[in-house]
Amino acid sequence: MMIYKLTALAFLILTPLFAMIVTSLLRLNKKRLKFPDVALFLFAIEIVLVSGKFFTHNLLPYYLIIMSLLAIVISLLLVVRTQSFSYHRFMKLFWRVGFLVTFIFYLILVIFVFTLA
């Protein structure tokens, strides 16, 4: 069981590193994609894999609820501040803040995994 815990911890370091390598090799910077854009998908997949291995229920529904609430909050903030809604601005803001939320969610998941007996 310890090898799975170490794998979950290694994902924390290897995912951003892998995302940086992919964005530089595929030259995604020219398409205005940065490494958090790639790492978001990877961290979301890792949340499903790690939570499925260590817990009886997968944490994907909780993650999706958090991301949905984030989308609602960002939408309301954009409409209240500017009195208009720009889909491009929403997606850019949602994607970048979503990466931070996903990274923190995965970090908390790894901490919970290491506190299990």
PDB file of C-alpha atoms in Angstrom:
ATOM      1  CA  MET A   1       0.000   0.000   0.000  1.00  0.00           C
ATOM      2  CA  MET A   2       2.954   2.298   0.606  1.00  0.00           C
ATOM      3  CA  ILE A   3       3.946   2.143  -3.065  1.00  0.00           C
ATOM      4  CA  TYR A   4       0.559   3.616  -4.026  1.00  0.00           C
ATOM      5  CA  LYS A   5       1.045   6.427  -1.538  1.00  0.00           C
ATOM      6  CA  LEU A   6       4.466   7.203  -2.971  1.00  0.00           C
ATOM      7  CA  THR A   7       3.008   7.108  -6.478  1.00  0.00           C
ATOM      8  CA  ALA A   8       0.343   9.625  -5.462  1.00  0.00           C
ATOM      9  CA  LEU A   9       3.079  11.851  -4.043  1.00  0.00           C
ATOM     10  CA  ALA A  10       5.190  11.442  -7.185  1.00  0.00           C
ATOM     11  CA  PHE A  11       2.229  12.529  -9.330  1.00  0.00           C
ATOM     12  CA  LEU A  12       2.286  15.810  -7.435  1.00  0.00           C
ATOM     13  CA  ILE A  13       5.762  16.580  -8.776  1.00  0.00           C
ATOM     14  CA  LEU A  14       5.757  14.736 -12.090  1.00  0.00           C
ATOM     15  CA  THR A  15       2.494  16.121 -13.460  1.00  0.00           C
ATOM     16  CA  PRO A  16       3.586  19.788 -13.695  1.00  0.00           C
ATOM     17  CA  LEU A  17       6.972  18.658 -14.982  1.00  0.00           C
ATOM     18  CA  PHE A  18       5.344  16.486 -17.657  1.00  0.00           C
ATOM     19  CA  ALA A  19       2.963  19.303 -18.589  1.00  0.00           C
ATOM     20  CA  MET A  20       5.879  21.729 -19.017  1.00  0.00           C
ATOM     21  CA  ILE A  21       7.707  19.250 -21.235  1.00  0.00           C
ATOM     22  CA  VAL A  22       4.615  18.624 -23.367  1.00  0.00           C
ATOM     23  CA  THR A  23       3.913  22.343 -23.834  1.00  0.00           C
ATOM     24  CA  SER A  24       7.501  23.045 -24.825  1.00  0.00           C
ATOM     25  CA  LEU A  25       7.870  20.053 -27.166  1.00  0.00           C
ATOM     26  CA  LEU A  26       4.544  20.583 -28.908  1.00  0.00           C
ATOM     27  CA  ARG A  27       5.061  24.365 -28.887  1.00  0.00           C
ATOM     28  CA  LEU A  28       1.699  24.977 -27.291  1.00  0.00           C
ATOM     29  CA  ASN A  29       2.893  28.381 -26.079  1.00  0.00           C
ATOM     30  CA  LYS A  30       2.387  29.675 -29.609  1.00  0.00           C
ATOM     31  CA  LYS A  31      -1.245  28.602 -29.332  1.00  0.00           C
ATOM     32  CA  ARG A  32      -1.451  30.482 -26.008  1.00  0.00           C
ATOM     33  CA  LEU A  33      -1.644  27.282 -23.959  1.00  0.00           C
ATOM     34  CA  LYS A  34       0.482  27.158 -20.859  1.00  0.00           C
ATOM     35  CA  PHE A  35       1.423  24.231 -18.651  1.00  0.00           C
ATOM     36  CA  PRO A  36      -1.508  24.692 -16.206  1.00  0.00           C
ATOM     37  CA  ASP A  37      -3.881  24.165 -19.125  1.00  0.00           C
ATOM     38  CA  VAL A  38      -2.385  20.727 -19.767  1.00  0.00           C
ATOM     39  CA  ALA A  39      -1.850  19.863 -16.103  1.00  0.00           C
ATOM     40  CA  LEU A  40      -5.518  20.485 -15.249  1.00  0.00           C
ATOM     41  CA  PHE A  41      -6.602  17.420 -17.220  1.00  0.00           C
ATOM     42  CA  LEU A  42      -3.842  15.304 -15.745  1.00  0.00           C
ATOM     43  CA  PHE A  43      -4.613  16.296 -12.157  1.00  0.00           C
ATOM     44  CA  ALA A  44      -8.326  15.615 -12.722  1.00  0.00           C
ATOM     45  CA  ILE A  45      -7.513  12.114 -13.984  1.00  0.00           C
ATOM     46  CA  GLU A  46      -5.176  11.562 -11.047  1.00  0.00           C
ATOM     47  CA  ILE A  47      -7.901  12.615  -8.601  1.00  0.00           C
ATOM     48  CA  VAL A  48     -10.094   9.864 -10.017  1.00  0.00           C
ATOM     49  CA  LEU A  49      -7.305   7.266  -9.932  1.00  0.00           C
ATOM     50  CA  VAL A  50      -5.972   8.017  -6.459  1.00  0.00           C
ATOM     51  CA  SER A  51      -9.334   8.488  -4.763  1.00  0.00           C
ATOM     52  CA  GLY A  52     -10.627   5.294  -6.369  1.00  0.00           C
ATOM     53  CA  LYS A  53      -7.696   3.344  -4.985  1.00  0.00           C
ATOM     54  CA  PHE A  54      -7.758   4.612  -1.401  1.00  0.00           C
ATOM     55  CA  PHE A  55     -11.402   5.402  -0.647  1.00  0.00           C
ATOM     56  CA  THR A  56     -14.567   3.348  -0.965  1.00  0.00           C
ATOM     57  CA  HIS A  57     -16.207   6.096  -3.014  1.00  0.00           C
ATOM     58  CA  ASN A  58     -14.591   8.101  -5.764  1.00  0.00           C
ATOM     59  CA  LEU A  59     -14.119  11.822  -5.064  1.00  0.00           C
ATOM     60  CA  LEU A  60     -14.998  12.856  -8.619  1.00  0.00           C
ATOM     61  CA  PRO A  61     -18.538  14.055  -7.721  1.00  0.00           C
ATOM     62  CA  TYR A  62     -17.146  16.335  -5.011  1.00  0.00           C
ATOM     63  CA  TYR A  63     -14.565  17.695  -7.426  1.00  0.00           C
ATOM     64  CA  LEU A  64     -17.233  18.365 -10.050  1.00  0.00           C
ATOM     65  CA  ILE A  65     -19.427  20.136  -7.478  1.00  0.00           C
ATOM     66  CA  ILE A  66     -16.514  22.384  -6.507  1.00  0.00           C
ATOM     67  CA  MET A  67     -15.770  23.186 -10.153  1.00  0.00           C
ATOM     68  CA  SER A  68     -19.450  23.915 -10.823  1.00  0.00           C
ATOM     69  CA  LEU A  69     -19.607  26.286  -7.870  1.00  0.00           C
ATOM     70  CA  LEU A  70     -16.440  27.945  -9.143  1.00  0.00           C
ATOM     71  CA  ALA A  71     -18.067  28.464 -12.551  1.00  0.00           C
ATOM     72  CA  ILE A  72     -21.147  30.015 -10.944  1.00  0.00           C
ATOM     73  CA  VAL A  73     -19.065  32.359  -8.785  1.00  0.00           C
ATOM     74  CA  ILE A  74     -16.880  33.461 -11.695  1.00  0.00           C
ATOM     75  CA  SER A  75     -19.950  34.051 -13.882  1.00  0.00           C
ATOM     76  CA  LEU A  76     -21.622  36.155 -11.225  1.00  0.00           C
ATOM     77  CA  LEU A  77     -18.466  38.167 -10.588  1.00  0.00           C
ATOM     78  CA  LEU A  78     -18.012  38.909 -14.284  1.00  0.00           C
ATOM     79  CA  VAL A  79     -21.634  39.977 -14.725  1.00  0.00           C
ATOM     80  CA  VAL A  80     -21.738  42.120 -11.566  1.00  0.00           C
ATOM     81  CA  ARG A  81     -18.427  43.871 -12.245  1.00  0.00           C
ATOM     82  CA  THR A  82     -18.711  44.609 -15.950  1.00  0.00           C
ATOM     83  CA  GLN A  83     -22.475  44.331 -16.528  1.00  0.00           C
ATOM     84  CA  SER A  84     -21.671  42.057 -19.469  1.00  0.00           C
ATOM     85  CA  PHE A  85     -20.501  38.506 -19.996  1.00  0.00           C
ATOM     86  CA  SER A  86     -17.633  37.563 -22.264  1.00  0.00           C
ATOM     87  CA  TYR A  87     -17.329  33.847 -22.913  1.00  0.00           C
ATOM     88  CA  HIS A  88     -13.626  34.169 -23.780  1.00  0.00           C
ATOM     89  CA  ARG A  89     -12.848  36.002 -20.541  1.00  0.00           C
ATOM     90  CA  PHE A  90     -14.909  33.501 -18.537  1.00  0.00           C
ATOM     91  CA  MET A  91     -13.152  30.459 -19.998  1.00  0.00           C
ATOM     92  CA  LYS A  92      -9.700  31.928 -19.494  1.00  0.00           C
ATOM     93  CA  LEU A  93     -10.411  32.876 -15.886  1.00  0.00           C
ATOM     94  CA  PHE A  94     -12.238  29.624 -15.122  1.00  0.00           C
ATOM     95  CA  TRP A  95      -9.467  27.512 -16.594  1.00  0.00           C
ATOM     96  CA  ARG A  96      -6.663  29.224 -14.686  1.00  0.00           C
ATOM     97  CA  VAL A  97      -8.507  29.374 -11.346  1.00  0.00           C
ATOM     98  CA  GLY A  98      -9.719  25.825 -11.981  1.00  0.00           C
ATOM     99  CA  PHE A  99      -6.114  24.682 -12.168  1.00  0.00           C
ATOM    100  CA  LEU A 100      -5.403  26.193  -8.759  1.00  0.00           C
ATOM    101  CA  VAL A 101      -8.514  24.589  -7.272  1.00  0.00           C
ATOM    102  CA  THR A 102      -7.637  21.231  -8.840  1.00  0.00           C
ATOM    103  CA  PHE A 103      -4.056  21.392  -7.588  1.00  0.00           C
ATOM    104  CA  ILE A 104      -5.190  22.245  -4.044  1.00  0.00           C
ATOM    105  CA  PHE A 105      -7.840  19.488  -4.182  1.00  0.00           C
ATOM    106  CA  TYR A 106      -5.196  16.951  -5.243  1.00  0.00           C
ATOM    107  CA  LEU A 107      -2.780  18.192  -2.577  1.00  0.00           C
ATOM    108  CA  ILE A 108      -5.438  17.726   0.111  1.00  0.00           C
ATOM    109  CA  LEU A 109      -6.188  14.287  -1.319  1.00  0.00           C
ATOM    110  CA  VAL A 110      -2.525  13.281  -1.033  1.00  0.00           C
ATOM    111  CA  ILE A 111      -2.411  14.559   2.556  1.00  0.00           C
ATOM    112  CA  PHE A 112      -5.509  12.478   3.396  1.00  0.00           C
ATOM    113  CA  VAL A 113      -3.943   9.431   1.751  1.00  0.00           C
ATOM    114  CA  PHE A 114      -0.836   9.740   3.902  1.00  0.00           C
ATOM    115  CA  THR A 115      -2.892  10.103   7.091  1.00  0.00           C
ATOM    116  CA  LEU A 116      -4.682   6.800   6.421  1.00  0.00           C
ATOM    117  CA  ALA A 117      -3.467   3.873   8.503  1.00  0.00           C
TER     118      ALA A 117
END
